[in-house]
Amino acid sequence: MKSIPSKRGFALALVLWISAALMAVALYSIVSTKESVDNAKKLLAKLQSRLDAESAFEKSIFYLSSGKYWEDSVKNEVKGMPKKIVLVNKEVFFKEGESNITLRVQDIGGLENITIMGRKLPVIRRLIKNVTGKSSPFAVDSYLDWLDMDEEAHLNGAESFYYKSIVSRKYGSSNRRYIQHPDELRLIRGFDILSDSEWREIKKYLAYSYSGGKNILAFPKKMIESYIKVTPSQWKELMSLKRKSLKKYRDKFFDYIIDEEEKERLNFHPTRSFVISLEAKRGEALSKIWAMIDVKPKVSEMINIIEYK
């Protein structure tokens, strides 16, 4: 009879241990369920932000294709969007669904269009020099060899033999009339000396469009510096003229251009070819879209998405 209390104590302890185990399982289930619910909410927000980004992108294309253009900007009356977008990669903000949209539009006419660089590459060479401090004596000749249809190398050039034998690549020179993408440029001898970080900086100023021109009013600072060389006081005067009188700014800009071939490519109005950068933020969820597009009213396809990601 004396063992009954100890047996009761053991039974109580066992019940308590089982209860504790059940409570632990229940707590784990609650925590796991909460995490699953939180993850589901985050996934839903991400999907919704993506839908909002795509909707905002479509709305932006409509805005650009139907708007009225001035020297460096476009205006339109699209519900929920700003009434004016400056085409120099300047941020504008609006709402789409439950997402906050940040939109930047850069006129390709203000960048170096790799389809119309010319044979001497004056701007791209100065751009690389300004951004990285590097220069290459092989760039021009290798570029010409890359495009021409023969296998006869220029003095400092590079044809298929160089790419296949010297640097052990499976391909030779392109032998096409145009560069097809900015990344192709880096494959050419003289441009392949750039590091990954240097190329990322250079690429910010490169684009491609088969129907674009040049718009000096959309040039970022590095592009202006790649076209003209001025003293600090001349630069100050030039920027002052840009704020006060676009006509005087244009005339003064031309005064600093020496190469007549470069002058012929320059215009003072939007090209209707654009780089679009768009972000949709919904809570902690963020979706991004980057694209190059043409919106030309006089071609068979009014809207042409050149690249989208």
Coordinates of N, CA and C in Angstrom, one line a residue, residues 121-280:
L121 N 34.7 55.7 -84.3 CA 34.3 55.5 -82.9 C 34.8 56.6 -82.0
P122 N 34.7 57.9 -82.4 CA 35.2 59.0 -81.6 C 34.5 59.1 -80.2
V123 N 33.2 59.0 -80.2 CA 32.5 59.2 -79.0 C 32.7 58.0 -78.0
I124 N 32.6 56.8 -78.5 CA 32.7 55.6 -77.6 C 34.1 55.5 -77.0
R125 N 35.1 55.9 -77.8 CA 36.5 55.9 -77.3 C 36.7 56.9 -76.2
R126 N 36.1 58.1 -76.4 CA 36.2 59.2 -75.4 C 35.4 58.8 -74.2
L127 N 34.2 58.2 -74.4 CA 33.4 57.8 -73.2 C 34.1 56.8 -72.4
I128 N 34.8 55.8 -73.0 CA 35.5 54.8 -72.2 C 36.7 55.5 -71.4
K129 N 37.3 56.4 -72.1 CA 38.4 57.1 -71.5 C 37.9 57.9 -70.3
N130 N 36.8 58.6 -70.5 CA 36.2 59.5 -69.4 C 35.8 58.6 -68.2
V131 N 35.2 57.4 -68.5 CA 34.7 56.6 -67.4 C 35.7 55.8 -66.7
T132 N 36.7 55.2 -67.5 CA 37.6 54.3 -66.9 C 39.1 54.8 -66.9
G133 N 39.4 55.8 -67.7 CA 40.8 56.2 -67.8 C 41.6 55.4 -68.8
K134 N 41.0 54.3 -69.4 CA 41.7 53.4 -70.3 C 41.5 53.8 -71.7
S135 N 42.5 53.5 -72.5 CA 42.3 53.7 -74.0 C 43.0 52.5 -74.7
S136 N 42.6 52.2 -75.9 CA 43.2 51.1 -76.6 C 43.5 51.5 -78.0
P137 N 44.7 51.2 -78.5 CA 45.0 51.5 -79.9 C 44.4 50.5 -80.9
F138 N 43.9 49.4 -80.4 CA 43.3 48.4 -81.2 C 41.8 48.5 -81.5
A139 N 41.2 49.4 -80.8 CA 39.7 49.4 -80.8 C 39.1 49.6 -82.2
V140 N 39.6 50.7 -82.8 CA 39.0 51.1 -84.1 C 39.3 50.0 -85.2
D141 N 40.5 49.6 -85.4 CA 40.8 48.6 -86.4 C 40.1 47.3 -86.1
S142 N 40.1 46.9 -84.9 CA 39.4 45.6 -84.5 C 37.9 45.7 -84.8
Y143 N 37.4 46.9 -84.5 CA 35.9 47.1 -84.7 C 35.6 47.0 -86.2
L144 N 36.5 47.6 -87.1 CA 36.3 47.5 -88.5 C 36.4 46.1 -89.0
D145 N 37.4 45.3 -88.5 CA 37.5 43.9 -88.8 C 36.3 43.1 -88.4
W146 N 35.8 43.4 -87.3 CA 34.6 42.7 -86.7 C 33.4 42.8 -87.7
L147 N 33.3 44.0 -88.3 CA 32.1 44.3 -89.1 C 32.3 43.9 -90.6
D148 N 33.5 44.0 -91.1 CA 33.7 43.7 -92.6 C 33.5 42.3 -92.9
M149 N 33.3 42.0 -94.2 CA 33.0 40.6 -94.6 C 34.2 39.7 -94.9
D150 N 35.4 40.4 -94.9 CA 36.6 39.6 -95.3 C 37.4 39.1 -94.0
E151 N 38.5 38.4 -94.2 CA 39.3 38.0 -93.1 C 40.7 38.6 -93.2
E152 N 40.8 39.8 -93.8 CA 42.0 40.5 -93.9 C 42.1 41.5 -92.8
A153 N 43.0 41.4 -91.9 CA 43.1 42.2 -90.7 C 43.7 43.6 -91.0
H154 N 43.1 44.6 -90.4 CA 43.8 45.9 -90.4 C 45.0 45.9 -89.6
L155 N 45.8 47.0 -89.6 CA 47.1 47.0 -89.0 C 47.1 46.6 -87.5
N156 N 46.2 47.2 -86.8 CA 46.0 46.8 -85.4 C 44.7 46.0 -85.1
G157 N 44.2 45.4 -86.1 CA 42.9 44.8 -86.1 C 43.0 43.3 -85.6
A158 N 41.8 42.6 -85.8 CA 41.7 41.2 -85.3 C 40.6 40.6 -86.1
E159 N 41.0 39.5 -86.9 CA 40.0 38.7 -87.6 C 39.9 37.4 -86.9
S160 N 39.3 36.4 -87.5 CA 38.9 35.1 -86.9 C 40.1 34.4 -86.3
F161 N 41.3 34.5 -87.0 CA 42.5 33.8 -86.5 C 42.8 34.3 -85.1
Y162 N 42.7 35.6 -84.8 CA 43.1 36.1 -83.5 C 42.1 35.6 -82.5
Y163 N 40.8 35.6 -82.7 CA 39.9 35.2 -81.7 C 39.9 33.7 -81.4
K164 N 40.2 32.9 -82.5 CA 40.2 31.4 -82.3 C 41.5 30.9 -81.8
S165 N 42.6 31.5 -82.2 CA 43.9 31.0 -81.9 C 44.6 31.7 -80.7
I166 N 44.5 33.0 -80.7 CA 45.2 33.8 -79.7 C 44.5 33.8 -78.4
V167 N 43.2 34.0 -78.4 CA 42.4 34.1 -77.2 C 41.5 32.9 -77.0
S168 N 41.7 31.9 -77.8 CA 41.0 30.6 -77.7 C 39.5 30.7 -77.5
R169 N 38.9 31.4 -78.4 CA 37.4 31.5 -78.5 C 36.9 30.6 -79.6
K170 N 35.7 30.2 -79.5 CA 35.1 29.3 -80.5 C 34.6 30.1 -81.8
Y171 N 34.5 31.4 -81.7 CA 34.0 32.2 -82.8 C 35.0 33.1 -83.3
G172 N 34.8 33.5 -84.6 CA 35.7 34.5 -85.2 C 35.0 35.9 -85.2
S173 N 35.4 36.7 -86.1 CA 34.8 38.1 -86.1 C 33.4 37.9 -86.7
S174 N 32.5 38.9 -86.4 CA 31.1 38.8 -86.7 C 30.8 38.8 -88.1
N175 N 31.5 39.7 -88.9 CA 31.3 39.9 -90.3 C 29.8 40.3 -90.6
R176 N 29.3 41.1 -89.8 CA 28.0 41.7 -90.1 C 28.1 43.2 -90.1
R177 N 27.1 43.8 -90.7 CA 27.2 45.3 -90.9 C 27.1 46.1 -89.6
Y178 N 26.3 45.6 -88.7 CA 26.0 46.3 -87.4 C 26.3 45.4 -86.2
I179 N 26.6 46.1 -85.1 CA 26.7 45.5 -83.8 C 25.2 45.2 -83.4
Q180 N 25.0 44.0 -82.9 CA 23.6 43.6 -82.6 C 23.2 43.9 -81.2
H181 N 24.1 44.1 -80.3 CA 23.8 44.3 -78.9 C 25.0 45.0 -78.2
P182 N 24.8 45.9 -77.2 CA 25.9 46.5 -76.5 C 26.9 45.4 -76.0
D183 N 26.5 44.3 -75.5 CA 27.4 43.3 -75.0 C 28.3 42.7 -76.0
E184 N 27.9 42.8 -77.3 CA 28.7 42.3 -78.4 C 30.0 43.1 -78.5
L185 N 29.9 44.4 -78.2 CA 31.0 45.3 -78.4 C 32.2 44.9 -77.5
R186 N 31.9 44.3 -76.3 CA 32.9 43.9 -75.4 C 33.7 42.7 -75.9
L187 N 33.2 42.0 -76.8 CA 33.9 40.8 -77.3 C 35.0 41.2 -78.3
I188 N 35.0 42.4 -78.8 CA 36.0 42.9 -79.8 C 37.3 43.2 -79.1
R189 N 38.4 42.9 -79.8 CA 39.7 43.2 -79.3 C 39.8 44.7 -79.1
G190 N 40.4 45.1 -77.9 CA 40.5 46.5 -77.6 C 39.4 46.9 -76.6
F191 N 38.2 46.3 -76.7 CA 37.1 46.5 -75.7 C 37.2 45.4 -74.6
D192 N 37.8 44.3 -74.9 CA 37.8 43.2 -74.0 C 38.8 43.4 -72.8
I193 N 39.5 44.6 -72.8 CA 40.4 44.9 -71.7 C 39.6 45.5 -70.5
L194 N 38.3 45.8 -70.7 CA 37.5 46.4 -69.6 C 37.2 45.3 -68.6
S195 N 37.2 45.7 -67.3 CA 36.8 44.8 -66.3 C 35.3 44.7 -66.2
D196 N 34.8 43.8 -65.4 CA 33.3 43.7 -65.3 C 32.7 44.9 -64.7
S197 N 33.3 45.5 -63.7 CA 32.8 46.7 -63.1 C 32.9 47.9 -64.1
E198 N 34.0 48.0 -64.8 CA 34.1 49.1 -65.8 C 33.1 48.9 -66.9
W199 N 32.8 47.7 -67.3 CA 31.9 47.5 -68.4 C 30.5 47.9 -67.9
R200 N 30.1 47.5 -66.7 CA 28.8 47.9 -66.2 C 28.6 49.4 -66.2
E201 N 29.7 50.2 -65.9 CA 29.6 51.6 -65.9 C 29.4 52.1 -67.3
I202 N 30.2 51.6 -68.2 CA 30.1 52.0 -69.7 C 28.8 51.7 -70.2
K203 N 28.2 50.5 -69.9 CA 27.0 50.0 -70.5 C 25.8 50.9 -70.1
K204 N 25.9 51.7 -69.0 CA 24.8 52.6 -68.7 C 24.6 53.7 -69.8
Y205 N 25.6 53.9 -70.6 CA 25.5 54.9 -71.7 C 25.4 54.3 -73.1
L206 N 25.1 53.0 -73.1 CA 25.0 52.3 -74.4 C 23.6 51.8 -74.6
A207 N 23.1 51.8 -75.9 CA 21.8 51.3 -76.2 C 21.8 51.0 -77.7
Y208 N 20.7 50.4 -78.2 CA 20.6 50.1 -79.6 C 19.2 50.3 -80.1
S209 N 19.1 50.9 -81.2 CA 17.8 51.1 -81.9 C 18.1 51.4 -83.4
Y210 N 17.4 50.7 -84.2 CA 17.6 50.8 -85.6 C 17.0 52.0 -86.3
S211 N 16.3 52.8 -85.5 CA 15.6 54.0 -86.0 C 15.8 55.2 -85.2
G212 N 16.9 55.2 -84.5 CA 17.2 56.3 -83.6 C 18.2 57.3 -84.2
G213 N 18.3 58.5 -83.6 CA 19.3 59.5 -83.9 C 19.9 60.0 -82.7
K214 N 20.3 61.3 -82.7 CA 21.0 61.9 -81.5 C 20.1 63.1 -81.0
N215 N 19.9 63.2 -79.7 CA 19.3 64.3 -79.1 C 20.1 64.9 -78.0
I216 N 20.8 66.0 -78.3 CA 21.8 66.5 -77.4 C 21.1 67.0 -76.1
L217 N 19.8 67.3 -76.2 CA 19.1 67.8 -75.0 C 18.8 66.6 -74.0
A218 N 19.1 65.4 -74.4 CA 18.9 64.2 -73.6 C 20.2 63.6 -73.1
F219 N 21.3 64.3 -73.4 CA 22.6 63.8 -73.0 C 22.8 63.9 -71.5
P220 N 23.2 62.8 -70.8 CA 23.8 62.9 -69.5 C 25.1 63.6 -69.5
K221 N 25.6 63.9 -68.4 CA 26.9 64.6 -68.3 C 28.1 63.9 -69.0
K222 N 28.2 62.6 -68.7 CA 29.3 61.9 -69.4 C 29.2 61.9 -70.9
M223 N 28.0 61.9 -71.4 CA 27.9 61.9 -72.9 C 28.3 63.3 -73.4
I224 N 27.9 64.4 -72.7 CA 28.3 65.7 -73.2 C 29.8 65.8 -73.2
E225 N 30.4 65.3 -72.1 CA 31.9 65.3 -72.0 C 32.6 64.5 -73.1
S226 N 31.9 63.5 -73.6 CA 32.4 62.6 -74.7 C 32.3 63.3 -76.1
Y227 N 31.4 64.3 -76.2 CA 31.3 65.0 -77.4 C 32.1 66.2 -77.5
I228 N 32.2 66.9 -76.4 CA 33.0 68.2 -76.4 C 34.0 68.2 -75.3
K229 N 35.0 69.0 -75.5 CA 36.0 69.2 -74.4 C 36.0 70.7 -74.1
V230 N 35.6 71.1 -72.9 CA 35.5 72.5 -72.5 C 36.2 72.7 -71.1
T231 N 36.6 73.9 -70.9 CA 37.1 74.3 -69.6 C 36.0 74.4 -68.5
P232 N 36.3 74.4 -67.2 CA 35.3 74.5 -66.2 C 34.4 75.8 -66.4
S233 N 35.0 76.9 -66.8 CA 34.2 78.1 -67.0 C 33.3 78.0 -68.2
Q234 N 33.8 77.3 -69.3 CA 33.0 77.1 -70.5 C 31.8 76.2 -70.1
W235 N 32.1 75.2 -69.3 CA 31.0 74.2 -68.9 C 29.9 75.0 -68.1
K236 N 30.4 75.8 -67.2 CA 29.4 76.6 -66.4 C 28.6 77.5 -67.3
E237 N 29.2 78.1 -68.3 CA 28.4 79.0 -69.3 C 27.4 78.1 -70.1
L238 N 27.9 76.9 -70.5 CA 27.0 76.1 -71.3 C 25.8 75.6 -70.5
M239 N 26.0 75.2 -69.3 CA 24.9 74.8 -68.4 C 23.9 76.0 -68.1
S240 N 24.5 77.1 -68.0 CA 23.6 78.3 -67.7 C 22.8 78.6 -69.0
L241 N 23.3 78.5 -70.1 CA 22.6 78.7 -71.4 C 21.5 77.6 -71.5
K242 N 21.7 76.4 -71.1 CA 20.7 75.3 -71.2 C 19.5 75.7 -70.3
R243 N 19.8 76.3 -69.2 CA 18.6 76.6 -68.3 C 17.9 77.8 -68.8
K244 N 18.5 78.7 -69.5 CA 17.9 80.0 -69.9 C 17.4 80.0 -71.3
S245 N 18.1 79.4 -72.3 CA 17.7 79.4 -73.7 C 18.3 78.2 -74.4
L246 N 17.4 77.3 -74.8 CA 17.8 76.1 -75.5 C 18.4 76.4 -76.8
K247 N 17.9 77.5 -77.5 CA 18.5 77.8 -78.8 C 19.9 78.3 -78.7
K248 N 20.2 79.1 -77.7 CA 21.6 79.5 -77.5 C 22.5 78.3 -77.0
Y249 N 21.9 77.4 -76.2 CA 22.6 76.2 -75.8 C 23.0 75.4 -77.0
R250 N 22.1 75.2 -77.9 CA 22.3 74.4 -79.1 C 23.5 75.0 -79.9
D251 N 23.4 76.3 -80.1 CA 24.4 77.0 -81.0 C 25.8 76.9 -80.3
K252 N 25.8 77.1 -79.0 CA 27.1 77.0 -78.3 C 27.6 75.6 -78.3
F253 N 26.8 74.6 -78.1 CA 27.2 73.2 -78.2 C 27.8 72.9 -79.5
F254 N 27.2 73.4 -80.6 CA 27.8 73.1 -81.9 C 29.1 73.8 -82.1
D255 N 29.3 74.9 -81.5 CA 30.6 75.6 -81.6 C 31.8 74.8 -81.1
Y256 N 31.5 73.9 -80.2 CA 32.5 73.1 -79.6 C 32.8 71.8 -80.3
I257 N 31.9 71.5 -81.3 CA 32.0 70.2 -82.1 C 32.9 70.5 -83.3
I258 N 34.0 69.8 -83.4 CA 35.0 70.0 -84.5 C 34.7 69.1 -85.7
D259 N 34.4 67.8 -85.4 CA 34.2 66.8 -86.4 C 32.8 67.0 -87.1
E260 N 32.8 67.3 -88.4 CA 31.6 67.5 -89.1 C 30.7 66.3 -89.2
E261 N 31.3 65.1 -89.2 CA 30.5 63.9 -89.2 C 29.7 63.7 -87.9
E262 N 30.3 64.2 -86.8 CA 29.5 64.1 -85.6 C 28.4 65.1 -85.6
K263 N 28.6 66.3 -86.1 CA 27.6 67.3 -86.2 C 26.4 66.8 -87.0
E264 N 26.6 66.1 -88.0 CA 25.5 65.6 -88.9 C 24.5 64.7 -88.1
R265 N 25.0 64.0 -87.1 CA 24.2 63.0 -86.4 C 23.4 63.7 -85.3
L266 N 23.7 64.9 -85.0 CA 23.0 65.6 -83.8 C 21.7 66.2 -84.1
N267 N 20.7 66.0 -83.3 CA 19.4 66.6 -83.4 C 19.1 67.2 -82.0
F268 N 17.9 67.8 -82.0 CA 17.5 68.5 -80.8 C 16.0 68.2 -80.4
H269 N 15.6 67.0 -80.7 CA 14.3 66.6 -80.4 C 14.3 65.1 -80.1
P270 N 13.3 64.6 -79.3 CA 13.3 63.2 -78.9 C 13.2 62.3 -80.1
T271 N 13.9 61.1 -80.0 CA 14.0 60.1 -81.0 C 12.8 59.2 -81.0
R272 N 12.0 59.1 -80.0 CA 11.0 58.2 -79.7 C 11.5 56.7 -79.6
S273 N 12.8 56.6 -79.3 CA 13.3 55.3 -78.8 C 13.8 55.5 -77.4
F274 N 13.4 54.6 -76.5 CA 13.7 54.9 -75.1 C 14.2 53.6 -74.3
V275 N 14.9 53.9 -73.3 CA 15.2 52.9 -72.2 C 14.3 53.2 -71.1
I276 N 13.5 52.2 -70.7 CA 12.5 52.3 -69.6 C 13.0 51.5 -68.4
S277 N 13.1 52.1 -67.2 CA 13.3 51.4 -66.0 C 12.2 51.7 -65.0
L278 N 11.6 50.6 -64.6 CA 10.3 50.7 -63.8 C 10.4 49.8 -62.5
E279 N 10.0 50.3 -61.4 CA 10.0 49.5 -60.2 C 8.6 49.7 -59.6
A280 N 8.0 48.6 -59.1 CA 6.7 48.5 -58.4 C 7.0 48.0 -57.0

